[in-house]
Amino acid sequence: MTLVSFSALFLSVILQTALLWSIGSSQTTGFTSIDCGSASASVYTDEDGIQWSSDSKLMSEGTSVVLSDTNVPHVLSTMRLFNGSQSKYCYNLSNSDLKAEDFFLVRATMFPGIDPPYSPRNPDGSFRFRMILDADQWWDAKVRYEDSTTWTYDAYVRAKRSNIDVCFARISPDGDAPFISALELRPLPKTLTSTTFMNALDVFLVCLGHANVGVPQSGPSYVRFPDDTLDRYWTSYKAPDSNLNSTQETINLSTDSLDQIPEKILQDSLTGSPGITITLTALQADALHYAQFYFSEIDSSVNSSGMRVFNIFANGELANMTDGPIDVFASVGANAAYSYRLPVMSNATGGIDFTFTPLANSTFPASLAALELFELRQITSLTPSPILTAVEAIKTALGLGSYTGDPCLPVGHGYDWLNCSSNNTGITAISLSNYETNGSIPAELNDLTTVTEVRMNGNNLKGEIPDLSALELLETLDLSNNNLNGSIPSYLASLKSLKAFTGTCRITTCQERYRLLFCSAGRHHH
């Protein structure tokens, strides 16, 4: 039995820094590639004609760090470190091709360098921080300290609007500060098997690896753009000659063209002895995954159906029972693309075993060219647009532009000055006490009709109190220790839920208005 094992390394594509770095945002339509932490004038084109741009116009938060490593590709020479206390830091990615409902590959790359700017807080010597896509948790990155390995994480997402938020956060308030070296966006056709699957189930896919399993010892360490026009990163797993078939013949890709697999990958195949076992570990336990297998019958000795026939087992159960045994030659002939995909659950320890077992009457052993593995994640709806509009107005009016991404989601990573309802249908509290904000209270606050508490005391707010008469659930309004002027609005007396109002004003009738509006109603005032 030919064994191929993928441990926790399969959870992220791993690039050795000696490799030629050739990804980017570019002249290629729809590609966006961001060199994080680089100088504002940093725009360059790599050897594959892909253009990289600095993140300086996308991100004003965090610290740009120049690494001491000298023998690394340009894009890995800097990082952006988010060492503040905000609940998350978000890049808002967009380009001329990004429209709602379109599909994209999002890739995040981290390289800590041999002398990182800080030490990890975990005793195992690994940095851990959270990655977020729009309103959903993507993955908790685990990056080794003082390591020359570059870690990349991919996901397939469907845009919910004309941009995609990619955010980074501490896992806990005292956890490791997140950092990022590069961000990339690649358009995906809606006709891919994977994107069709996403659309049918309303999920996004966490890419756990694109594996090129039948690679000669002298073969490339990876395959990607321009060989892969979609710029997927296919990690090579090299095989001994005794378990390898190779050809220079042209592969007929039209027989299975939906997934646009690079021809180079299908010109080599891993062969079994007589079967093949693929062992995947360190996955999420009891989670639904989606696997795609790629084949091509490139052995000229196989010239008729029935000569190479095998079954696929997933964790010991026959996976191709409905479709019958795999016979690539019978399906598409020689030197032609063929694929098979299936959903599979990981076991209780986070493992999946795929076994390719030839039938008893099969002349030749099982074979496999490549595989992809994804974890399915349910999509969370964004905070409703009316709430987003009101919150954006508050941010603009009060100078809170550093807060980006969805204001409420994911749970635990909303703006730290907002409380959102459990079903995300409204804002229940705004807590901006002593935030050192300036500006005036925006009229859009009146649109947050579910709010029960507003605390904006201890700032430098100016102007008058706007119309808040729609806030019928408001119980507490604290505007004290600001520079507001004008009279206390009479409508406050009609807000039946209002129990406490604290404010300051600069007119002579101020205390009298307090008394008339609140004392006679038996409510508290200051």
Short mmCIF file of C-alpha atoms in Angstrom, two decimals:
data_model
loop_
_atom_site.label_atom_id
_atom_site.label_comp_id
_atom_site.label_asym_id
_atom_site.label_seq_id
_atom_site.Cartn_x
_atom_site.Cartn_y
_atom_site.Cartn_z
CA MET A 1 0.00 0.00 0.00
CA THR A 2 1.36 3.42 -0.99
CA LEU A 3 1.01 5.81 1.94
CA VAL A 4 0.82 9.60 1.77
CA SER A 5 0.34 11.48 5.05
CA PHE A 6 -0.68 15.09 5.56
CA SER A 7 -0.46 16.26 9.17
CA ALA A 8 -1.13 19.75 10.51
CA LEU A 9 1.04 21.05 7.66
CA PHE A 10 -1.88 20.37 5.37
CA LEU A 11 -3.92 22.96 7.20
CA SER A 12 -1.97 25.70 5.53
CA VAL A 13 0.00 25.87 2.36
CA ILE A 14 3.63 26.11 3.40
CA LEU A 15 6.18 27.95 1.31
CA GLN A 16 9.89 27.80 2.00
CA THR A 17 11.38 31.25 1.68
CA ALA A 18 13.88 29.99 -0.89
CA LEU A 19 11.05 29.48 -3.36
CA LEU A 20 10.44 31.95 -6.13
CA TRP A 21 7.58 34.16 -4.96
CA SER A 22 5.20 34.77 -7.83
CA ILE A 23 1.81 35.81 -6.61
CA GLY A 24 0.26 39.22 -6.67
CA SER A 25 -2.34 41.71 -7.65
CA SER A 26 -1.73 42.63 -11.11
CA GLN A 27 -2.25 43.26 -14.73
CA THR A 28 -4.17 39.96 -14.61
CA THR A 29 -7.86 40.87 -14.60
CA GLY A 30 -9.40 40.72 -11.14
CA PHE A 31 -6.15 39.96 -9.31
CA THR A 32 -5.42 42.11 -6.27
CA SER A 33 -2.21 41.60 -4.28
CA ILE A 34 -1.23 43.65 -1.26
CA ASP A 35 2.28 43.87 0.18
CA CYS A 36 1.51 44.54 3.85
CA GLY A 37 3.65 46.95 5.82
CA SER A 38 5.62 48.13 2.79
CA ALA A 39 6.41 51.76 1.99
CA SER A 40 3.69 53.92 0.47
CA ALA A 41 5.61 54.19 -2.80
CA SER A 42 6.03 50.43 -3.01
CA VAL A 43 4.47 49.30 -6.30
CA TYR A 44 6.40 46.69 -8.24
CA THR A 45 5.92 43.92 -10.77
CA ASP A 46 7.36 40.48 -10.16
CA GLU A 47 8.90 38.10 -12.67
CA ASP A 48 5.49 36.72 -13.67
CA GLY A 49 4.13 40.15 -14.58
CA ILE A 50 2.00 40.45 -11.44
CA GLN A 51 1.83 43.83 -9.78
CA TRP A 52 2.15 44.23 -6.01
CA SER A 53 0.97 47.33 -4.12
CA SER A 54 1.59 48.64 -0.64
CA ASP A 55 -1.21 48.43 1.93
CA SER A 56 -0.60 52.03 3.02
CA LYS A 57 -3.76 53.29 1.29
CA LEU A 58 -5.88 50.45 2.69
CA MET A 59 -4.79 50.36 6.31
CA SER A 60 -3.92 53.21 8.68
CA GLU A 61 -3.86 51.08 11.83
CA GLY A 62 -1.07 48.87 13.09
CA THR A 63 2.68 49.22 12.79
CA SER A 64 4.78 48.66 9.69
CA VAL A 65 7.68 46.37 10.58
CA VAL A 66 10.78 45.85 8.44
CA LEU A 67 12.18 42.39 9.15
CA SER A 68 15.89 41.81 9.68
CA ASP A 69 15.84 38.85 7.27
CA THR A 70 17.79 39.71 4.13
CA ASN A 71 17.55 36.57 1.97
CA VAL A 72 13.79 36.67 1.47
CA PRO A 73 11.51 37.74 -1.38
CA HIS A 74 10.52 41.41 -1.42
CA VAL A 75 6.94 40.76 -0.31
CA LEU A 76 8.15 38.96 2.83
CA SER A 77 10.56 41.67 3.93
CA THR A 78 7.86 43.62 5.80
CA MET A 79 4.76 42.91 7.85
CA ARG A 80 1.97 44.90 9.43
CA LEU A 81 1.65 44.24 13.16
CA PHE A 82 -1.67 45.00 14.87
CA ASN A 83 -0.57 45.48 18.47
CA GLY A 84 -3.46 47.69 19.60
CA SER A 85 -6.51 46.77 21.65
CA GLN A 86 -9.30 46.96 19.06
CA SER A 87 -11.47 43.88 18.65
CA LYS A 88 -10.27 43.45 15.04
CA TYR A 89 -8.42 45.17 12.23
CA CYS A 90 -9.89 44.89 8.75
CA TYR A 91 -8.73 45.31 5.19
CA ASN A 92 -11.57 46.25 2.86
CA LEU A 93 -10.64 44.55 -0.41
CA SER A 94 -12.18 45.47 -3.73
CA ASN A 95 -11.36 45.83 -7.39
CA SER A 96 -13.17 46.58 -10.62
CA ASP A 97 -14.17 42.92 -11.01
CA LEU A 98 -15.56 42.45 -7.51
CA LYS A 99 -19.35 42.42 -7.48
CA ALA A 100 -21.91 40.98 -5.10
CA GLU A 101 -22.45 37.23 -5.56
CA ASP A 102 -19.13 36.74 -7.38
CA PHE A 103 -16.67 34.13 -6.11
CA PHE A 104 -13.12 34.79 -5.01
CA LEU A 105 -10.10 33.07 -3.56
CA VAL A 106 -8.75 35.02 -0.58
CA ARG A 107 -5.19 34.29 0.51
CA ALA A 108 -3.41 35.55 3.64
CA THR A 109 0.33 35.07 4.08
CA MET A 110 2.34 35.35 7.28
CA PHE A 111 6.13 35.31 7.63
CA PRO A 112 7.39 36.12 11.16
CA GLY A 113 11.07 36.08 10.21
CA ILE A 114 13.96 34.73 12.21
CA ASP A 115 13.79 37.73 14.57
CA PRO A 116 10.09 38.62 15.03
CA PRO A 117 9.11 41.94 16.67
CA TYR A 118 7.72 40.12 19.71
CA SER A 119 7.62 36.66 21.28
CA PRO A 120 4.53 34.45 21.27
CA ARG A 121 2.61 34.13 24.50
CA ASN A 122 1.89 30.44 24.03
CA PRO A 123 4.32 28.01 25.70
CA ASP A 124 4.65 25.91 22.53
CA GLY A 125 6.41 28.77 20.77
CA SER A 126 3.74 29.52 18.16
CA PHE A 127 1.89 32.74 17.43
CA ARG A 128 -1.87 32.27 17.44
CA PHE A 129 -4.41 34.80 16.20
CA ARG A 130 -7.76 34.88 14.46
CA MET A 131 -8.64 35.56 10.84
CA ILE A 132 -12.12 36.79 9.89
CA LEU A 133 -13.93 37.02 6.54
CA ASP A 134 -16.79 39.55 6.57
CA ALA A 135 -19.02 38.31 9.42
CA ASP A 136 -17.47 34.85 9.81
CA GLN A 137 -14.53 33.37 11.64
CA TRP A 138 -12.18 31.99 9.01
CA TRP A 139 -9.34 30.28 10.85
CA ASP A 140 -7.10 30.61 13.89
CA ALA A 141 -3.62 30.99 12.44
CA LYS A 142 -0.76 29.14 14.10
CA VAL A 143 2.65 30.45 13.06
CA ARG A 144 5.88 29.10 14.50
CA TYR A 145 8.33 31.47 16.19
CA GLU A 146 11.80 32.09 14.71
CA ASP A 147 11.01 29.92 11.71
CA SER A 148 11.94 30.38 8.05
CA THR A 149 8.60 28.95 6.96
CA THR A 150 6.00 31.13 5.30
CA TRP A 151 2.40 30.27 6.11
CA THR A 152 -0.47 30.91 3.75
CA TYR A 153 -4.18 30.35 4.27
CA ASP A 154 -6.75 30.21 1.47
CA ALA A 155 -10.54 30.44 1.44
CA TYR A 156 -13.17 30.46 -1.29
CA VAL A 157 -15.81 33.10 -0.61
CA ARG A 158 -18.82 34.58 -2.34
CA ALA A 159 -18.88 38.36 -2.14
CA LYS A 160 -21.86 39.76 -0.24
CA ARG A 161 -21.39 43.22 -1.70
CA SER A 162 -18.79 45.03 -3.82
CA ASN A 163 -16.01 44.41 -1.29
CA ILE A 164 -14.73 41.74 1.08
CA ASP A 165 -13.51 42.44 4.61
CA VAL A 166 -10.46 40.42 5.68
CA CYS A 167 -9.82 40.99 9.37
CA PHE A 168 -7.25 39.98 11.98
CA ALA A 169 -7.83 39.80 15.72
CA ARG A 170 -6.43 38.56 18.98
CA ILE A 171 -8.10 35.31 20.05
CA SER A 172 -8.39 36.68 23.60
CA PRO A 173 -7.73 40.15 25.04
CA ASP A 174 -4.29 39.05 26.27
CA GLY A 175 -3.54 36.88 23.24
CA ASP A 176 -0.92 37.32 20.54
CA ALA A 177 -1.13 40.43 18.39
CA PRO A 178 -1.94 39.47 14.80
CA PHE A 179 0.31 40.30 11.86
CA ILE A 180 0.13 39.89 8.09
CA SER A 181 2.72 39.88 5.30
CA ALA A 182 0.56 39.70 2.18
CA LEU A 183 -3.08 39.62 1.12
CA GLU A 184 -4.40 38.43 -2.24
CA LEU A 185 -7.71 38.30 -4.04
CA ARG A 186 -8.31 36.07 -7.07
CA PRO A 187 -11.58 35.79 -9.01
CA LEU A 188 -13.06 32.28 -9.32
CA PRO A 189 -15.48 31.18 -12.05
CA LYS A 190 -18.99 30.43 -10.83
CA THR A 191 -18.86 27.25 -12.92
CA LEU A 192 -16.17 25.55 -10.80
CA THR A 193 -17.43 22.42 -9.10
CA SER A 194 -16.44 23.97 -5.75
CA THR A 195 -18.20 27.30 -6.35
CA THR A 196 -21.32 25.52 -7.63
CA PHE A 197 -21.24 23.49 -4.42
CA MET A 198 -20.87 26.69 -2.38
CA ASN A 199 -23.83 28.27 -4.12
CA ALA A 200 -26.08 25.24 -3.59
CA LEU A 201 -25.33 24.94 0.14
CA ASP A 202 -24.79 28.65 0.95
CA VAL A 203 -21.37 28.03 2.49
CA PHE A 204 -17.84 29.28 2.14
CA LEU A 205 -14.89 26.91 1.85
CA VAL A 206 -11.75 26.93 3.97
CA CYS A 207 -9.04 25.53 1.71
CA LEU A 208 -7.01 22.96 3.59
CA GLY A 209 -4.74 22.27 0.67
CA HIS A 210 -4.29 21.77 -3.05
CA ALA A 211 -2.00 18.72 -3.22
CA ASN A 212 -0.10 17.57 -6.28
CA VAL A 213 0.68 14.02 -5.14
CA GLY A 214 2.44 12.41 -8.10
CA VAL A 215 5.56 14.53 -8.56
CA PRO A 216 9.00 13.23 -9.61
CA GLN A 217 11.92 13.86 -7.28
CA SER A 218 13.27 16.34 -9.83
CA GLY A 219 9.89 18.02 -10.22
CA PRO A 220 8.82 21.48 -9.05
CA SER A 221 8.07 22.25 -5.41
CA TYR A 222 4.81 23.84 -6.39
CA VAL A 223 2.57 24.70 -9.33
CA ARG A 224 0.73 28.01 -9.52
CA PHE A 225 0.17 31.03 -11.78
CA PRO A 226 0.78 31.23 -14.70
CA ASP A 227 0.46 27.41 -15.02
CA ASP A 228 -2.73 27.70 -12.96
CA THR A 229 -4.66 30.64 -14.37
CA LEU A 230 -6.69 30.86 -11.13
CA ASP A 231 -3.47 31.07 -9.06
CA ARG A 232 -4.23 28.17 -6.75
CA TYR A 233 -1.09 26.99 -4.98
CA TRP A 234 -0.52 23.27 -5.61
CA THR A 235 1.98 21.86 -3.12
CA SER A 236 4.10 19.03 -4.51
CA TYR A 237 4.36 15.69 -2.72
CA LYS A 238 7.15 13.84 -4.45
CA ALA A 239 7.00 10.10 -5.15
CA PRO A 240 9.69 7.48 -5.77
CA ASP A 241 10.05 6.34 -9.38
CA SER A 242 8.57 2.96 -8.48
CA ASN A 243 5.26 4.65 -7.62
CA LEU A 244 5.17 7.17 -10.42
CA ASN A 245 3.75 7.50 -13.91
CA SER A 246 4.79 10.47 -16.06
CA THR A 247 4.18 11.65 -19.60
CA GLN A 248 5.02 14.53 -21.88
CA GLU A 249 1.91 13.89 -23.95
CA THR A 250 -0.69 16.64 -24.19
CA ILE A 251 -3.57 16.14 -21.74
CA ASN A 252 -7.07 16.56 -23.11
CA LEU A 253 -8.53 19.01 -20.58
CA SER A 254 -11.88 19.32 -22.34
CA THR A 255 -13.06 16.00 -20.89
CA ASP A 256 -13.25 17.60 -17.41
CA SER A 257 -12.83 21.31 -17.90
CA LEU A 258 -15.00 22.75 -15.11
CA ASP A 259 -12.23 23.00 -12.52
CA GLN A 260 -9.52 24.27 -14.89
CA ILE A 261 -6.79 21.99 -13.54
CA PRO A 262 -3.30 22.82 -14.87
CA GLU A 263 -2.11 20.36 -17.49
CA LYS A 264 1.24 20.03 -15.73
CA ILE A 265 -0.43 18.42 -12.71
CA LEU A 266 -2.15 15.74 -14.80
CA GLN A 267 1.08 14.72 -16.56
CA ASP A 268 2.26 12.90 -13.42
CA SER A 269 0.40 10.39 -11.25
CA LEU A 270 1.06 8.52 -8.03
CA THR A 271 0.48 4.78 -8.40
CA GLY A 272 -0.40 2.35 -5.64
CA SER A 273 1.24 -0.79 -4.30
CA PRO A 274 -1.42 -1.79 -5.23
CA GLY A 275 -3.58 0.70 -3.30
CA ILE A 276 -3.02 4.25 -2.06
CA THR A 277 -3.82 5.61 1.40
CA ILE A 278 -4.02 9.36 2.01
CA THR A 279 -4.01 10.19 5.73
CA LEU A 280 -5.12 13.66 6.83
CA THR A 281 -4.75 14.75 10.45
CA ALA A 282 -5.13 17.86 12.64
CA LEU A 283 -8.44 18.81 11.01
CA GLN A 284 -11.50 20.11 12.83
CA ALA A 285 -13.14 17.17 14.56
CA ASP A 286 -16.53 15.93 13.35
CA ALA A 287 -16.65 18.61 10.64
CA LEU A 288 -18.05 18.39 7.13
CA HIS A 289 -15.37 18.47 4.44
CA TYR A 290 -15.40 18.41 0.67
CA ALA A 291 -12.77 16.54 -1.33
CA GLN A 292 -11.95 16.64 -5.05
CA PHE A 293 -9.70 14.04 -6.68
CA TYR A 294 -8.05 14.45 -10.09
CA PHE A 295 -6.93 11.68 -12.43
CA SER A 296 -5.51 11.10 -15.90
CA GLU A 297 -4.72 7.73 -17.45
CA ILE A 298 -1.20 8.44 -18.72
CA ASP A 299 0.16 4.86 -18.74
CA SER A 300 0.28 3.75 -22.37
CA SER A 301 -0.07 0.12 -21.21
CA VAL A 302 -3.62 0.87 -20.11
CA ASN A 303 -5.43 0.79 -23.45
CA SER A 304 -8.87 -0.54 -22.65
CA SER A 305 -11.54 -0.33 -19.99
CA GLY A 306 -11.33 -2.62 -16.98
CA MET A 307 -7.53 -2.55 -16.78
CA ARG A 308 -7.27 0.02 -13.94
CA VAL A 309 -10.39 -0.01 -11.79
CA PHE A 310 -10.56 0.98 -8.13
CA ASN A 311 -12.84 2.13 -5.31
CA ILE A 312 -12.42 5.09 -2.96
CA PHE A 313 -12.99 4.58 0.76
CA ALA A 314 -13.35 7.48 3.21
CA ASN A 315 -12.69 6.52 6.84
CA GLY A 316 -13.36 2.91 5.91
CA GLU A 317 -16.67 3.47 4.12
CA LEU A 318 -17.13 3.04 0.38
CA ALA A 319 -17.44 6.58 -1.00
CA ASN A 320 -18.24 5.86 -4.66
CA MET A 321 -21.04 3.37 -4.08
CA THR A 322 -23.61 5.35 -6.07
CA ASP A 323 -21.39 5.96 -9.10
CA GLY A 324 -19.58 2.65 -9.14
CA PRO A 325 -15.83 1.92 -9.35
CA ILE A 326 -13.45 4.48 -10.87
CA ASP A 327 -12.26 3.54 -14.37
CA VAL A 328 -10.64 6.63 -15.87
CA PHE A 329 -9.91 5.05 -19.29
CA ALA A 330 -13.49 3.83 -19.61
CA SER A 331 -14.80 7.28 -18.73
CA VAL A 332 -12.56 9.61 -20.79
CA GLY A 333 -9.89 7.54 -22.52
CA ALA A 334 -6.12 7.99 -22.36
CA ASN A 335 -4.33 11.25 -21.50
CA ALA A 336 -7.53 13.02 -20.55
CA ALA A 337 -8.71 14.84 -17.43
CA TYR A 338 -11.12 13.17 -15.02
CA SER A 339 -12.25 14.09 -11.53
CA TYR A 340 -14.33 12.76 -8.68
CA ARG A 341 -15.57 14.63 -5.63
CA LEU A 342 -17.37 13.77 -2.43
CA PRO A 343 -18.45 15.19 0.94
CA VAL A 344 -16.86 13.54 3.99
CA MET A 345 -16.95 13.99 7.75
CA SER A 346 -13.72 14.10 9.74
CA ASN A 347 -13.65 11.70 12.68
CA ALA A 348 -13.74 12.54 16.39
CA THR A 349 -9.97 13.11 16.47
CA GLY A 350 -9.93 15.37 13.40
CA GLY A 351 -8.73 12.81 10.89
CA ILE A 352 -9.73 11.54 7.45
CA ASP A 353 -8.30 8.47 5.70
CA PHE A 354 -8.86 8.10 1.96
CA THR A 355 -8.03 4.67 0.56
CA PHE A 356 -7.91 3.92 -3.17
CA THR A 357 -8.26 0.13 -3.55
CA PRO A 358 -8.07 -1.69 -6.89
CA LEU A 359 -10.70 -4.31 -7.68
CA ALA A 360 -9.60 -7.93 -7.61
CA ASN A 361 -9.77 -8.18 -11.41
CA SER A 362 -7.90 -4.90 -12.01
CA THR A 363 -4.64 -5.44 -13.91
CA PHE A 364 -3.08 -2.19 -12.74
CA PRO A 365 -2.93 -0.52 -9.30
CA ALA A 366 -4.88 2.56 -8.27
CA SER A 367 -3.53 5.97 -9.33
CA LEU A 368 -4.05 9.60 -8.32
CA ALA A 369 -2.71 12.88 -9.74
CA ALA A 370 -3.95 15.48 -7.24
CA LEU A 371 -6.52 16.26 -4.60
CA GLU A 372 -8.10 19.28 -2.93
CA LEU A 373 -9.66 19.35 0.53
CA PHE A 374 -12.01 22.01 1.91
CA GLU A 375 -13.87 22.48 5.16
CA LEU A 376 -17.42 23.77 4.79
CA ARG A 377 -18.42 26.80 6.87
CA GLN A 378 -21.89 28.27 7.14
CA ILE A 379 -22.22 31.88 5.99
CA THR A 380 -23.45 34.47 8.48
CA SER A 381 -25.48 37.38 7.13
CA LEU A 382 -23.93 40.81 7.56
CA THR A 383 -25.41 43.33 9.95
CA PRO A 384 -28.45 44.88 8.16
CA SER A 385 -27.75 47.87 5.92
CA PRO A 386 -29.83 50.45 7.90
CA ILE A 387 -27.75 49.69 10.99
CA LEU A 388 -24.51 49.85 9.03
CA THR A 389 -25.49 53.24 7.59
CA ALA A 390 -26.26 54.68 11.02
CA VAL A 391 -23.07 53.28 12.56
CA GLU A 392 -20.98 54.64 9.69
CA ALA A 393 -22.51 58.09 10.26
CA ILE A 394 -21.59 57.89 13.95
CA LYS A 395 -18.03 56.86 13.08
CA THR A 396 -17.68 59.73 10.61
CA ALA A 397 -19.19 62.35 12.90
CA LEU A 398 -17.15 61.33 15.95
CA GLY A 399 -13.81 60.47 14.35
CA LEU A 400 -14.01 56.73 14.88
CA GLY A 401 -12.81 55.71 11.42
CA SER A 402 -10.24 53.27 12.79
CA TYR A 403 -13.07 50.83 13.51
CA THR A 404 -13.66 48.79 10.35
CA GLY A 405 -15.44 45.64 9.29
CA ASP A 406 -18.88 44.51 10.44
CA PRO A 407 -19.78 46.43 13.62
CA CYS A 408 -21.45 43.43 15.30
CA LEU A 409 -19.98 40.26 13.82
CA PRO A 410 -18.54 37.78 14.36
CA VAL A 411 -19.77 37.58 17.94
CA GLY A 412 -16.93 38.68 20.19
CA HIS A 413 -15.32 40.77 17.45
CA GLY A 414 -17.78 43.60 16.98
CA TYR A 415 -16.86 47.19 17.81
CA ASP A 416 -16.02 47.39 21.48
CA TRP A 417 -18.22 50.47 21.98
CA LEU A 418 -21.36 48.79 20.64
CA ASN A 419 -23.68 46.19 22.10
CA CYS A 420 -25.66 44.33 19.48
CA SER A 421 -28.79 42.27 19.95
CA SER A 422 -28.34 38.49 20.08
CA ASN A 423 -30.13 38.03 16.74
CA ASN A 424 -28.21 40.95 15.19
CA THR A 425 -31.33 42.91 14.34
CA GLY A 426 -30.32 46.06 16.18
CA ILE A 427 -27.93 47.99 18.42
CA THR A 428 -28.84 47.93 22.12
CA ALA A 429 -26.13 50.17 23.60
CA ILE A 430 -23.54 52.75 22.56
CA SER A 431 -20.76 53.16 25.12
CA LEU A 432 -18.40 55.96 24.17
CA SER A 433 -17.63 57.35 27.62
CA ASN A 434 -14.23 59.11 27.72
CA TYR A 435 -13.25 58.07 24.17
CA GLU A 436 -11.74 61.52 23.51
CA THR A 437 -13.99 61.90 20.49
CA ASN A 438 -14.76 65.20 18.75
CA GLY A 439 -17.53 66.38 16.50
CA SER A 440 -21.28 66.55 16.95
CA ILE A 441 -23.89 63.94 17.69
CA PRO A 442 -25.15 62.74 14.30
CA ALA A 443 -28.83 62.79 13.45
CA GLU A 444 -28.52 59.16 12.26
CA LEU A 445 -28.40 58.07 15.90
CA ASN A 446 -32.17 58.41 15.75
CA ASP A 447 -32.27 55.50 13.27
CA LEU A 448 -31.02 53.01 15.87
CA THR A 449 -34.49 52.48 17.29
CA THR A 450 -33.54 49.41 19.37
CA VAL A 451 -30.98 51.25 21.49
CA THR A 452 -31.63 51.34 25.25
CA GLU A 453 -28.46 53.05 26.44
CA VAL A 454 -26.33 55.86 25.01
CA ARG A 455 -23.25 57.01 26.90
CA MET A 456 -21.15 59.71 25.24
CA ASN A 457 -19.97 61.53 28.34
CA GLY A 458 -16.44 62.78 28.86
CA ASN A 459 -15.66 63.76 25.27
CA ASN A 460 -15.40 67.00 23.31
CA LEU A 461 -18.75 66.93 21.55
CA LYS A 462 -20.14 70.21 20.26
CA GLY A 463 -23.41 71.46 18.85
CA GLU A 464 -26.97 70.67 19.88
CA ILE A 465 -28.66 67.43 20.83
CA PRO A 466 -30.31 66.18 17.60
CA ASP A 467 -33.77 64.70 17.26
CA LEU A 468 -33.79 61.39 19.14
CA SER A 469 -37.55 61.10 19.42
CA ALA A 470 -37.61 57.71 17.63
CA LEU A 471 -35.58 56.06 20.41
CA GLU A 472 -38.65 54.83 22.28
CA LEU A 473 -36.71 52.09 24.08
CA LEU A 474 -34.01 54.46 25.35
CA GLU A 475 -33.51 54.12 29.12
CA THR A 476 -30.22 55.94 29.72
CA LEU A 477 -28.77 58.98 27.95
CA ASP A 478 -25.49 60.38 29.31
CA LEU A 479 -24.05 63.38 27.47
CA SER A 480 -22.33 65.02 30.42
CA ASN A 481 -18.88 66.61 30.37
CA ASN A 482 -18.99 67.73 26.76
CA ASN A 483 -19.25 71.13 25.07
CA LEU A 484 -22.83 70.84 23.87
CA ASN A 485 -24.99 73.93 23.60
CA GLY A 486 -28.64 74.73 23.07
CA SER A 487 -31.66 73.75 25.10
CA ILE A 488 -32.73 70.34 26.32
CA PRO A 489 -35.13 68.96 23.69
CA SER A 490 -38.71 68.80 24.93
CA TYR A 491 -39.34 65.43 23.24
CA LEU A 492 -37.15 63.72 25.87
CA ALA A 493 -40.06 64.01 28.30
CA SER A 494 -42.17 61.85 26.00
CA LEU A 495 -39.69 58.96 25.87
CA LYS A 496 -41.49 56.70 28.31
CA SER A 497 -38.61 54.29 28.80
CA LEU A 498 -36.08 57.01 29.64
CA LYS A 499 -35.07 56.64 33.29
CA ALA A 500 -31.86 58.65 33.48
CA PHE A 501 -30.58 61.66 31.57
CA THR A 502 -27.23 63.27 32.31
CA GLY A 503 -26.14 66.32 30.38
CA THR A 504 -24.61 69.76 30.45
CA CYS A 505 -25.75 72.85 28.64
CA ARG A 506 -24.69 76.46 28.43
CA ILE A 507 -27.96 78.32 28.62
CA THR A 508 -29.54 79.95 31.62
CA THR A 509 -32.73 77.95 31.42
CA CYS A 510 -30.86 74.63 31.55
CA GLN A 511 -31.64 73.65 35.14
CA GLU A 512 -35.23 74.81 34.83
CA ARG A 513 -35.75 72.66 31.74
CA TYR A 514 -34.32 69.66 33.59
CA ARG A 515 -36.75 70.25 36.41
CA LEU A 516 -39.77 70.66 34.19
CA LEU A 517 -39.00 67.70 31.97
CA PHE A 518 -37.82 65.14 34.45
CA CYS A 519 -38.54 66.04 38.04
CA SER A 520 -42.27 66.36 37.43
CA ALA A 521 -42.21 62.93 35.76
CA GLY A 522 -40.45 61.38 38.71
CA ARG A 523 -37.30 60.47 36.72
CA HIS A 524 -33.67 60.89 37.55
CA HIS A 525 -31.64 63.74 36.13
CA HIS A 526 -28.27 65.33 36.75
#
